[in-house]
Amino acid sequence: MVTLVLPRLVDVGAAARRSVSVTERNIATLSTAYWLVLVSGFLEPVLYLFSIGVGVGALVGDFTLPDGRVVSYATFVAPALLASSAMSGALAETTFNFFGKMKYLKLYDGVIATPVQPFEIALGELAWAMLRGSLYSAAFLVVMVTMDLTTVARAVTTLPAALLVGFAFGALGMTVASFMRSWQDFDLLGSVQFTLFLFSGTFVPAQAYPDLLRWVVEVTPLYRSVHLLRDAALGTGGGGWLVDVLYLVGLTVLCLVVASRRTSRLLYR
């Protein structure tokens, strides 16, 4: 039975270098078509912002935050779309691409012939996913500042929170991908992802749902992400952000451990 051995303290430097080599490999193999994928991934939340945040917002009118402040509906929706963008970017890299490299390209079969270990593969792929997620987040924050939906100072503090969201969903994506059997399984993933997008406080507060549904919504990772980014971008106040951070950090660590264990079993069987 394969067990996961985390890098000892004396090996952290070497493990980090090996993880970086995995990330560098992904950068070295970029193609021109990949940049078109990046642009399309960025445009999706922007189109939602204009169609729903601005378009539907013209019908909804102003929106009252929990602290009593009145803001535009687009201002309320924008941080949630930022969270959704960070989720989508991270999941795209760590589900479809990770699964393809492991199941069909057999890329990692060659990687483990080097000193690189499964845990380092997971860290390297997660870092690569975060490069994509950080580009999405930074670009969307520029749009928010340009549209006066947040301030520059709040955008600067929101970016690290958005990166944490990407880390959490990247680790979750690798875990999910390790359980996938074929491409058809990703249809279910798409359905779950879209359901989270609709019912995570994205367009209405969780308080608008019946109590039972509200409790379910509030324990989902996208809701915690939306809550964290909305607090950071709008300054809604309260100590709830600490719960969000602990939730996302815990999810990241748990999923990294599970993903590396699963990868070890799949590669060494």
PDB file of C-alpha atoms in Angstrom:
ATOM      1  CA  MET A   1       0.000   0.000   0.000  1.00  0.00           C
ATOM      2  CA  VAL A   2       1.406   3.385  -1.007  1.00  0.00           C
ATOM      3  CA  THR A   3       1.551   5.962   1.749  1.00  0.00           C
ATOM      4  CA  LEU A   4       2.152   9.667   1.502  1.00  0.00           C
ATOM      5  CA  VAL A   5       5.383  10.924   3.031  1.00  0.00           C
ATOM      6  CA  LEU A   6       5.419  14.704   3.287  1.00  0.00           C
ATOM      7  CA  PRO A   7       8.772  16.420   2.770  1.00  0.00           C
ATOM      8  CA  ARG A   8      10.842  16.644   5.948  1.00  0.00           C
ATOM      9  CA  LEU A   9      11.939  20.093   7.066  1.00  0.00           C
ATOM     10  CA  VAL A  10      15.449  19.479   5.718  1.00  0.00           C
ATOM     11  CA  ASP A  11      13.975  18.588   2.300  1.00  0.00           C
ATOM     12  CA  VAL A  12      11.657  21.579   1.935  1.00  0.00           C
ATOM     13  CA  GLY A  13      14.059  23.535  -0.267  1.00  0.00           C
ATOM     14  CA  ALA A  14      14.632  20.628  -2.643  1.00  0.00           C
ATOM     15  CA  ALA A  15      10.911  19.808  -2.736  1.00  0.00           C
ATOM     16  CA  ALA A  16      10.124  23.424  -3.580  1.00  0.00           C
ATOM     17  CA  ARG A  17      12.623  23.401  -6.454  1.00  0.00           C
ATOM     18  CA  ARG A  18      11.157  20.193  -7.847  1.00  0.00           C
ATOM     19  CA  SER A  19       7.633  21.637  -7.598  1.00  0.00           C
ATOM     20  CA  VAL A  20       8.779  24.751  -9.445  1.00  0.00           C
ATOM     21  CA  SER A  21      10.207  22.545 -12.195  1.00  0.00           C
ATOM     22  CA  VAL A  22       6.719  21.103 -12.762  1.00  0.00           C
ATOM     23  CA  THR A  23       5.333  24.636 -13.084  1.00  0.00           C
ATOM     24  CA  GLU A  24       8.141  25.653 -15.430  1.00  0.00           C
ATOM     25  CA  ARG A  25       7.387  22.665 -17.649  1.00  0.00           C
ATOM     26  CA  ASN A  26       3.815  23.914 -18.101  1.00  0.00           C
ATOM     27  CA  ILE A  27       5.036  27.410 -18.962  1.00  0.00           C
ATOM     28  CA  ALA A  28       7.533  26.045 -21.495  1.00  0.00           C
ATOM     29  CA  THR A  29       4.817  24.153 -23.369  1.00  0.00           C
ATOM     30  CA  LEU A  30       2.417  27.092 -23.784  1.00  0.00           C
ATOM     31  CA  SER A  31       0.966  27.495 -27.253  1.00  0.00           C
ATOM     32  CA  THR A  32      -0.595  30.476 -29.007  1.00  0.00           C
ATOM     33  CA  ALA A  33      -4.047  28.876 -28.727  1.00  0.00           C
ATOM     34  CA  TYR A  34      -3.718  28.791 -24.945  1.00  0.00           C
ATOM     35  CA  TRP A  35      -3.784  32.571 -24.762  1.00  0.00           C
ATOM     36  CA  LEU A  36      -7.148  32.538 -26.544  1.00  0.00           C
ATOM     37  CA  VAL A  37      -8.406  30.206 -23.816  1.00  0.00           C
ATOM     38  CA  LEU A  38      -7.191  32.668 -21.173  1.00  0.00           C
ATOM     39  CA  VAL A  39      -8.996  35.565 -22.853  1.00  0.00           C
ATOM     40  CA  SER A  40     -12.250  33.618 -23.144  1.00  0.00           C
ATOM     41  CA  GLY A  41     -12.047  32.617 -19.487  1.00  0.00           C
ATOM     42  CA  PHE A  42     -11.612  36.246 -18.450  1.00  0.00           C
ATOM     43  CA  LEU A  43     -14.440  37.523 -20.643  1.00  0.00           C
ATOM     44  CA  GLU A  44     -17.084  35.200 -19.157  1.00  0.00           C
ATOM     45  CA  PRO A  45     -17.401  36.910 -15.720  1.00  0.00           C
ATOM     46  CA  VAL A  46     -17.105  40.335 -17.358  1.00  0.00           C
ATOM     47  CA  LEU A  47     -20.065  39.532 -19.624  1.00  0.00           C
ATOM     48  CA  TYR A  48     -22.043  38.329 -16.587  1.00  0.00           C
ATOM     49  CA  LEU A  49     -21.178  41.591 -14.826  1.00  0.00           C
ATOM     50  CA  PHE A  50     -22.516  43.701 -17.684  1.00  0.00           C
ATOM     51  CA  SER A  51     -25.544  41.545 -18.500  1.00  0.00           C
ATOM     52  CA  ILE A  52     -26.744  40.830 -14.960  1.00  0.00           C
ATOM     53  CA  GLY A  53     -24.899  43.269 -12.712  1.00  0.00           C
ATOM     54  CA  VAL A  54     -25.568  46.277 -14.921  1.00  0.00           C
ATOM     55  CA  GLY A  55     -28.511  45.103 -17.072  1.00  0.00           C
ATOM     56  CA  VAL A  56     -30.650  43.381 -14.423  1.00  0.00           C
ATOM     57  CA  GLY A  57     -29.294  45.872 -11.898  1.00  0.00           C
ATOM     58  CA  ALA A  58     -31.083  48.648 -13.793  1.00  0.00           C
ATOM     59  CA  LEU A  59     -34.351  46.879 -12.911  1.00  0.00           C
ATOM     60  CA  VAL A  60     -33.375  45.890  -9.370  1.00  0.00           C
ATOM     61  CA  GLY A  61     -32.109  49.320  -8.380  1.00  0.00           C
ATOM     62  CA  ASP A  62     -29.935  49.994  -5.366  1.00  0.00           C
ATOM     63  CA  PHE A  63     -29.027  47.239  -2.927  1.00  0.00           C
ATOM     64  CA  THR A  64     -28.747  47.478   0.856  1.00  0.00           C
ATOM     65  CA  LEU A  65     -25.761  45.706   2.433  1.00  0.00           C
ATOM     66  CA  PRO A  66     -25.981  44.024   5.880  1.00  0.00           C
ATOM     67  CA  ASP A  67     -24.217  47.032   7.455  1.00  0.00           C
ATOM     68  CA  GLY A  68     -26.916  49.369   6.115  1.00  0.00           C
ATOM     69  CA  ARG A  69     -24.960  50.913   3.250  1.00  0.00           C
ATOM     70  CA  VAL A  70     -26.763  51.312  -0.062  1.00  0.00           C
ATOM     71  CA  VAL A  71     -24.814  50.313  -3.178  1.00  0.00           C
ATOM     72  CA  SER A  72     -25.622  49.528  -6.767  1.00  0.00           C
ATOM     73  CA  TYR A  73     -26.586  45.961  -7.644  1.00  0.00           C
ATOM     74  CA  ALA A  74     -23.479  45.692  -9.853  1.00  0.00           C
ATOM     75  CA  THR A  75     -21.340  46.558  -6.818  1.00  0.00           C
ATOM     76  CA  PHE A  76     -22.985  43.726  -4.870  1.00  0.00           C
ATOM     77  CA  VAL A  77     -22.609  41.164  -7.675  1.00  0.00           C
ATOM     78  CA  ALA A  78     -19.049  41.988  -8.799  1.00  0.00           C
ATOM     79  CA  PRO A  79     -17.112  40.360  -5.888  1.00  0.00           C
ATOM     80  CA  ALA A  80     -19.156  37.178  -6.309  1.00  0.00           C
ATOM     81  CA  LEU A  81     -18.267  37.062 -10.009  1.00  0.00           C
ATOM     82  CA  LEU A  82     -14.622  37.544  -9.021  1.00  0.00           C
ATOM     83  CA  ALA A  83     -14.896  34.484  -6.758  1.00  0.00           C
ATOM     84  CA  SER A  84     -16.564  32.535  -9.552  1.00  0.00           C
ATOM     85  CA  SER A  85     -13.802  33.547 -11.971  1.00  0.00           C
ATOM     86  CA  ALA A  86     -11.102  32.384  -9.538  1.00  0.00           C
ATOM     87  CA  MET A  87     -12.973  29.100  -9.083  1.00  0.00           C
ATOM     88  CA  SER A  88     -13.435  28.495 -12.820  1.00  0.00           C
ATOM     89  CA  GLY A  89      -9.829  29.279 -13.716  1.00  0.00           C
ATOM     90  CA  ALA A  90      -8.418  26.992 -11.026  1.00  0.00           C
ATOM     91  CA  LEU A  91     -10.819  24.129 -11.768  1.00  0.00           C
ATOM     92  CA  ALA A  92     -10.141  24.279 -15.505  1.00  0.00           C
ATOM     93  CA  GLU A  93      -6.425  23.687 -14.948  1.00  0.00           C
ATOM     94  CA  THR A  94      -6.666  21.108 -12.187  1.00  0.00           C
ATOM     95  CA  THR A  95      -9.515  18.981 -13.502  1.00  0.00           C
ATOM     96  CA  PHE A  96      -9.523  18.683 -17.319  1.00  0.00           C
ATOM     97  CA  ASN A  97      -5.810  19.323 -17.829  1.00  0.00           C
ATOM     98  CA  PHE A  98      -4.628  17.360 -14.789  1.00  0.00           C
ATOM     99  CA  PHE A  99      -6.839  14.405 -15.735  1.00  0.00           C
ATOM    100  CA  GLY A 100      -5.644  14.442 -19.346  1.00  0.00           C
ATOM    101  CA  LYS A 101      -1.971  14.553 -18.372  1.00  0.00           C
ATOM    102  CA  MET A 102      -2.362  11.691 -15.917  1.00  0.00           C
ATOM    103  CA  LYS A 103      -4.862   9.412 -17.684  1.00  0.00           C
ATOM    104  CA  TYR A 104      -4.131   9.812 -21.395  1.00  0.00           C
ATOM    105  CA  LEU A 105      -0.823  11.615 -21.932  1.00  0.00           C
ATOM    106  CA  LYS A 106       0.816   9.566 -19.155  1.00  0.00           C
ATOM    107  CA  LEU A 107       2.959  12.623 -18.462  1.00  0.00           C
ATOM    108  CA  TYR A 108       3.387  11.933 -14.766  1.00  0.00           C
ATOM    109  CA  ASP A 109       4.585   8.382 -15.420  1.00  0.00           C
ATOM    110  CA  GLY A 110       7.713   9.984 -16.822  1.00  0.00           C
ATOM    111  CA  VAL A 111       7.895  12.667 -14.158  1.00  0.00           C
ATOM    112  CA  ILE A 112       8.066  10.169 -11.281  1.00  0.00           C
ATOM    113  CA  ALA A 113      11.036   8.525 -12.973  1.00  0.00           C
ATOM    114  CA  THR A 114      12.897  11.657 -11.843  1.00  0.00           C
ATOM    115  CA  PRO A 115      13.311  12.668  -8.169  1.00  0.00           C
ATOM    116  CA  VAL A 116       9.950  14.519  -8.343  1.00  0.00           C
ATOM    117  CA  GLN A 117       7.378  12.987  -5.979  1.00  0.00           C
ATOM    118  CA  PRO A 118       3.546  12.948  -6.315  1.00  0.00           C
ATOM    119  CA  PHE A 119       3.141  15.585  -3.585  1.00  0.00           C
ATOM    120  CA  GLU A 120       5.530  17.863  -5.501  1.00  0.00           C
ATOM    121  CA  ILE A 121       3.596  17.237  -8.715  1.00  0.00           C
ATOM    122  CA  ALA A 122       0.432  18.366  -6.927  1.00  0.00           C
ATOM    123  CA  LEU A 123       2.125  21.529  -5.620  1.00  0.00           C
ATOM    124  CA  GLY A 124       3.619  22.330  -9.019  1.00  0.00           C
ATOM    125  CA  GLU A 125       0.327  21.888 -10.842  1.00  0.00           C
ATOM    126  CA  LEU A 126      -1.444  23.949  -8.189  1.00  0.00           C
ATOM    127  CA  ALA A 127       1.088  26.755  -8.595  1.00  0.00           C
ATOM    128  CA  TRP A 128       0.535  26.645 -12.364  1.00  0.00           C
ATOM    129  CA  ALA A 129      -3.228  26.850 -11.871  1.00  0.00           C
ATOM    130  CA  MET A 130      -2.694  29.845  -9.619  1.00  0.00           C
ATOM    131  CA  LEU A 131      -0.795  31.701 -12.320  1.00  0.00           C
ATOM    132  CA  ARG A 132      -3.895  31.447 -14.485  1.00  0.00           C
ATOM    133  CA  GLY A 133      -6.220  32.299 -11.600  1.00  0.00           C
ATOM    134  CA  SER A 134      -4.157  35.324 -10.567  1.00  0.00           C
ATOM    135  CA  LEU A 135      -4.318  36.723 -14.103  1.00  0.00           C
ATOM    136  CA  TYR A 136      -8.118  36.387 -14.091  1.00  0.00           C
ATOM    137  CA  SER A 137      -8.442  37.949 -10.645  1.00  0.00           C
ATOM    138  CA  ALA A 138      -6.116  40.872 -11.309  1.00  0.00           C
ATOM    139  CA  ALA A 139      -7.775  41.679 -14.649  1.00  0.00           C
ATOM    140  CA  PHE A 140     -11.278  41.502 -13.163  1.00  0.00           C
ATOM    141  CA  LEU A 141     -10.254  43.748 -10.263  1.00  0.00           C
ATOM    142  CA  VAL A 142      -9.019  46.302 -12.809  1.00  0.00           C
ATOM    143  CA  VAL A 143     -12.483  46.202 -14.407  1.00  0.00           C
ATOM    144  CA  MET A 144     -14.110  46.673 -10.980  1.00  0.00           C
ATOM    145  CA  VAL A 145     -11.920  49.690 -10.175  1.00  0.00           C
ATOM    146  CA  THR A 146     -12.534  51.188 -13.633  1.00  0.00           C
ATOM    147  CA  MET A 147     -16.305  50.855 -13.148  1.00  0.00           C
ATOM    148  CA  ASP A 148     -16.011  52.363  -9.651  1.00  0.00           C
ATOM    149  CA  LEU A 149     -17.310  49.156  -8.026  1.00  0.00           C
ATOM    150  CA  THR A 150     -14.451  49.155  -5.497  1.00  0.00           C
ATOM    151  CA  THR A 151     -11.485  51.325  -4.581  1.00  0.00           C
ATOM    152  CA  VAL A 152      -7.853  50.779  -5.537  1.00  0.00           C
ATOM    153  CA  ALA A 153      -6.929  50.168  -1.888  1.00  0.00           C
ATOM    154  CA  ARG A 154      -9.635  47.537  -1.476  1.00  0.00           C
ATOM    155  CA  ALA A 155      -8.685  45.919  -4.780  1.00  0.00           C
ATOM    156  CA  VAL A 156      -5.110  45.507  -3.518  1.00  0.00           C
ATOM    157  CA  THR A 157      -6.339  43.761  -0.347  1.00  0.00           C
ATOM    158  CA  THR A 158      -8.856  41.678  -2.301  1.00  0.00           C
ATOM    159  CA  LEU A 159      -6.267  40.141  -4.658  1.00  0.00           C
ATOM    160  CA  PRO A 160      -4.597  37.928  -1.982  1.00  0.00           C
ATOM    161  CA  ALA A 161      -8.045  36.745  -0.903  1.00  0.00           C
ATOM    162  CA  ALA A 162      -8.873  35.858  -4.514  1.00  0.00           C
ATOM    163  CA  LEU A 163      -5.604  33.911  -4.758  1.00  0.00           C
ATOM    164  CA  LEU A 164      -6.578  31.935  -1.657  1.00  0.00           C
ATOM    165  CA  VAL A 165      -9.878  31.082  -3.335  1.00  0.00           C
ATOM    166  CA  GLY A 166      -7.975  29.851  -6.376  1.00  0.00           C
ATOM    167  CA  PHE A 167      -5.667  27.728  -4.223  1.00  0.00           C
ATOM    168  CA  ALA A 168      -8.614  26.096  -2.486  1.00  0.00           C
ATOM    169  CA  PHE A 169     -10.477  25.266  -5.704  1.00  0.00           C
ATOM    170  CA  GLY A 170      -7.261  24.190  -7.428  1.00  0.00           C
ATOM    171  CA  ALA A 171      -6.567  21.646  -4.693  1.00  0.00           C
ATOM    172  CA  LEU A 172     -10.216  20.572  -4.765  1.00  0.00           C
ATOM    173  CA  GLY A 173     -10.063  20.178  -8.545  1.00  0.00           C
ATOM    174  CA  MET A 174      -7.033  17.873  -8.397  1.00  0.00           C
ATOM    175  CA  THR A 175      -8.775  15.742  -5.801  1.00  0.00           C
ATOM    176  CA  VAL A 176     -11.899  15.454  -7.944  1.00  0.00           C
ATOM    177  CA  ALA A 177      -9.838  14.700 -11.077  1.00  0.00           C
ATOM    178  CA  SER A 178      -8.074  11.833  -9.315  1.00  0.00           C
ATOM    179  CA  PHE A 179     -11.442  10.075  -8.907  1.00  0.00           C
ATOM    180  CA  MET A 180     -12.579  10.599 -12.504  1.00  0.00           C
ATOM    181  CA  ARG A 181     -12.778   7.498 -14.708  1.00  0.00           C
ATOM    182  CA  SER A 182     -13.477   9.058 -18.121  1.00  0.00           C
ATOM    183  CA  TRP A 183     -14.259  12.378 -19.808  1.00  0.00           C
ATOM    184  CA  GLN A 184     -17.988  11.703 -19.389  1.00  0.00           C
ATOM    185  CA  ASP A 185     -17.599  12.127 -15.629  1.00  0.00           C
ATOM    186  CA  PHE A 186     -16.860  15.790 -16.204  1.00  0.00           C
ATOM    187  CA  ASP A 187     -20.472  16.391 -17.216  1.00  0.00           C
ATOM    188  CA  LEU A 188     -21.409  15.943 -13.563  1.00  0.00           C
ATOM    189  CA  LEU A 189     -18.627  18.300 -12.511  1.00  0.00           C
ATOM    190  CA  GLY A 190     -19.973  20.988 -14.834  1.00  0.00           C
ATOM    191  CA  SER A 191     -23.449  20.618 -13.358  1.00  0.00           C
ATOM    192  CA  VAL A 192     -22.138  20.916  -9.799  1.00  0.00           C
ATOM    193  CA  GLN A 193     -20.018  23.930 -10.711  1.00  0.00           C
ATOM    194  CA  PHE A 194     -22.947  25.750 -12.331  1.00  0.00           C
ATOM    195  CA  THR A 195     -25.214  24.936  -9.368  1.00  0.00           C
ATOM    196  CA  LEU A 196     -22.643  26.431  -7.012  1.00  0.00           C
ATOM    197  CA  PHE A 197     -22.459  29.505  -9.237  1.00  0.00           C
ATOM    198  CA  LEU A 198     -26.227  30.032  -9.018  1.00  0.00           C
ATOM    199  CA  PHE A 199     -26.742  29.229  -5.328  1.00  0.00           C
ATOM    200  CA  SER A 200     -23.753  30.672  -3.455  1.00  0.00           C
ATOM    201  CA  GLY A 201     -25.018  34.138  -2.701  1.00  0.00           C
ATOM    202  CA  THR A 202     -23.837  35.259  -6.117  1.00  0.00           C
ATOM    203  CA  PHE A 203     -26.889  37.234  -7.169  1.00  0.00           C
ATOM    204  CA  VAL A 204     -28.947  37.328  -3.949  1.00  0.00           C
ATOM    205  CA  PRO A 205     -27.938  37.110  -0.281  1.00  0.00           C
ATOM    206  CA  ALA A 206     -28.094  33.670   1.309  1.00  0.00           C
ATOM    207  CA  GLN A 207     -30.688  35.093   3.718  1.00  0.00           C
ATOM    208  CA  ALA A 208     -33.162  35.159   0.830  1.00  0.00           C
ATOM    209  CA  TYR A 209     -33.295  31.341   0.738  1.00  0.00           C
ATOM    210  CA  PRO A 210     -35.410  29.111   3.027  1.00  0.00           C
ATOM    211  CA  ASP A 211     -33.558  28.178   6.224  1.00  0.00           C
ATOM    212  CA  LEU A 212     -32.684  24.623   5.215  1.00  0.00           C
ATOM    213  CA  LEU A 213     -31.319  25.672   1.808  1.00  0.00           C
ATOM    214  CA  ARG A 214     -29.488  28.578   3.407  1.00  0.00           C
ATOM    215  CA  TRP A 215     -27.613  26.235   5.769  1.00  0.00           C
ATOM    216  CA  VAL A 216     -26.591  24.059   2.831  1.00  0.00           C
ATOM    217  CA  VAL A 217     -25.459  27.097   0.836  1.00  0.00           C
ATOM    218  CA  GLU A 218     -23.374  28.516   3.661  1.00  0.00           C
ATOM    219  CA  VAL A 219     -21.185  25.409   3.974  1.00  0.00           C
ATOM    220  CA  THR A 220     -20.238  25.301   0.286  1.00  0.00           C
ATOM    221  CA  PRO A 221     -16.738  26.483  -0.695  1.00  0.00           C
ATOM    222  CA  LEU A 222     -17.974  29.002  -3.269  1.00  0.00           C
ATOM    223  CA  TYR A 223     -20.258  30.693  -0.741  1.00  0.00           C
ATOM    224  CA  ARG A 224     -17.344  31.064   1.720  1.00  0.00           C
ATOM    225  CA  SER A 225     -15.298  32.484  -1.168  1.00  0.00           C
ATOM    226  CA  VAL A 226     -18.021  34.939  -2.193  1.00  0.00           C
ATOM    227  CA  HIS A 227     -18.473  36.020   1.423  1.00  0.00           C
ATOM    228  CA  LEU A 228     -14.717  36.594   1.834  1.00  0.00           C
ATOM    229  CA  LEU A 229     -14.249  38.563  -1.389  1.00  0.00           C
ATOM    230  CA  ARG A 230     -17.390  40.626  -0.858  1.00  0.00           C
ATOM    231  CA  ASP A 231     -16.136  41.583   2.596  1.00  0.00           C
ATOM    232  CA  ALA A 232     -12.697  42.465   1.201  1.00  0.00           C
ATOM    233  CA  ALA A 233     -13.945  44.427  -1.819  1.00  0.00           C
ATOM    234  CA  LEU A 234     -16.813  46.256  -0.124  1.00  0.00           C
ATOM    235  CA  GLY A 235     -15.689  46.365   3.497  1.00  0.00           C
ATOM    236  CA  THR A 236     -18.928  44.957   4.864  1.00  0.00           C
ATOM    237  CA  GLY A 237     -17.291  44.508   8.265  1.00  0.00           C
ATOM    238  CA  GLY A 238     -17.627  41.798  10.891  1.00  0.00           C
ATOM    239  CA  GLY A 239     -15.294  38.946  11.780  1.00  0.00           C
ATOM    240  CA  GLY A 240     -16.805  36.443   9.366  1.00  0.00           C
ATOM    241  CA  TRP A 241     -13.782  36.746   7.071  1.00  0.00           C
ATOM    242  CA  LEU A 242     -11.685  34.794   9.575  1.00  0.00           C
ATOM    243  CA  VAL A 243     -14.062  31.830   9.342  1.00  0.00           C
ATOM    244  CA  ASP A 244     -13.856  32.047   5.547  1.00  0.00           C
ATOM    245  CA  VAL A 245     -10.039  32.064   5.569  1.00  0.00           C
ATOM    246  CA  LEU A 246      -9.800  29.118   7.976  1.00  0.00           C
ATOM    247  CA  TYR A 247     -12.349  27.189   5.891  1.00  0.00           C
ATOM    248  CA  LEU A 248     -10.444  27.752   2.640  1.00  0.00           C
ATOM    249  CA  VAL A 249      -7.020  27.047   4.144  1.00  0.00           C
ATOM    250  CA  GLY A 250      -8.332  23.838   5.710  1.00  0.00           C
ATOM    251  CA  LEU A 251      -9.915  22.796   2.414  1.00  0.00           C
ATOM    252  CA  THR A 252      -6.653  23.452   0.561  1.00  0.00           C
ATOM    253  CA  VAL A 253      -4.526  21.385   2.942  1.00  0.00           C
ATOM    254  CA  LEU A 254      -7.019  18.511   3.090  1.00  0.00           C
ATOM    255  CA  CYS A 255      -7.424  18.329  -0.685  1.00  0.00           C
ATOM    256  CA  LEU A 256      -3.669  18.535  -1.317  1.00  0.00           C
ATOM    257  CA  VAL A 257      -3.100  15.557   0.968  1.00  0.00           C
ATOM    258  CA  VAL A 258      -5.912  13.547  -0.634  1.00  0.00           C
ATOM    259  CA  ALA A 259      -4.844  14.484  -4.180  1.00  0.00           C
ATOM    260  CA  SER A 260      -1.227  13.483  -3.551  1.00  0.00           C
ATOM    261  CA  ARG A 261      -2.311  10.161  -1.987  1.00  0.00           C
ATOM    262  CA  ARG A 262      -4.609   9.408  -4.909  1.00  0.00           C
ATOM    263  CA  THR A 263      -1.942  10.389  -7.435  1.00  0.00           C
ATOM    264  CA  SER A 264       0.547   8.094  -5.703  1.00  0.00           C
ATOM    265  CA  ARG A 265      -1.836   5.154  -5.910  1.00  0.00           C
ATOM    266  CA  LEU A 266      -2.631   5.802  -9.576  1.00  0.00           C
ATOM    267  CA  LEU A 267       0.995   6.211 -10.621  1.00  0.00           C
ATOM    268  CA  TYR A 268       2.564   3.422  -8.585  1.00  0.00           C
ATOM    269  CA  ARG A 269      -0.090   0.741  -9.011  1.00  0.00           C
TER     270      ARG A 269
END
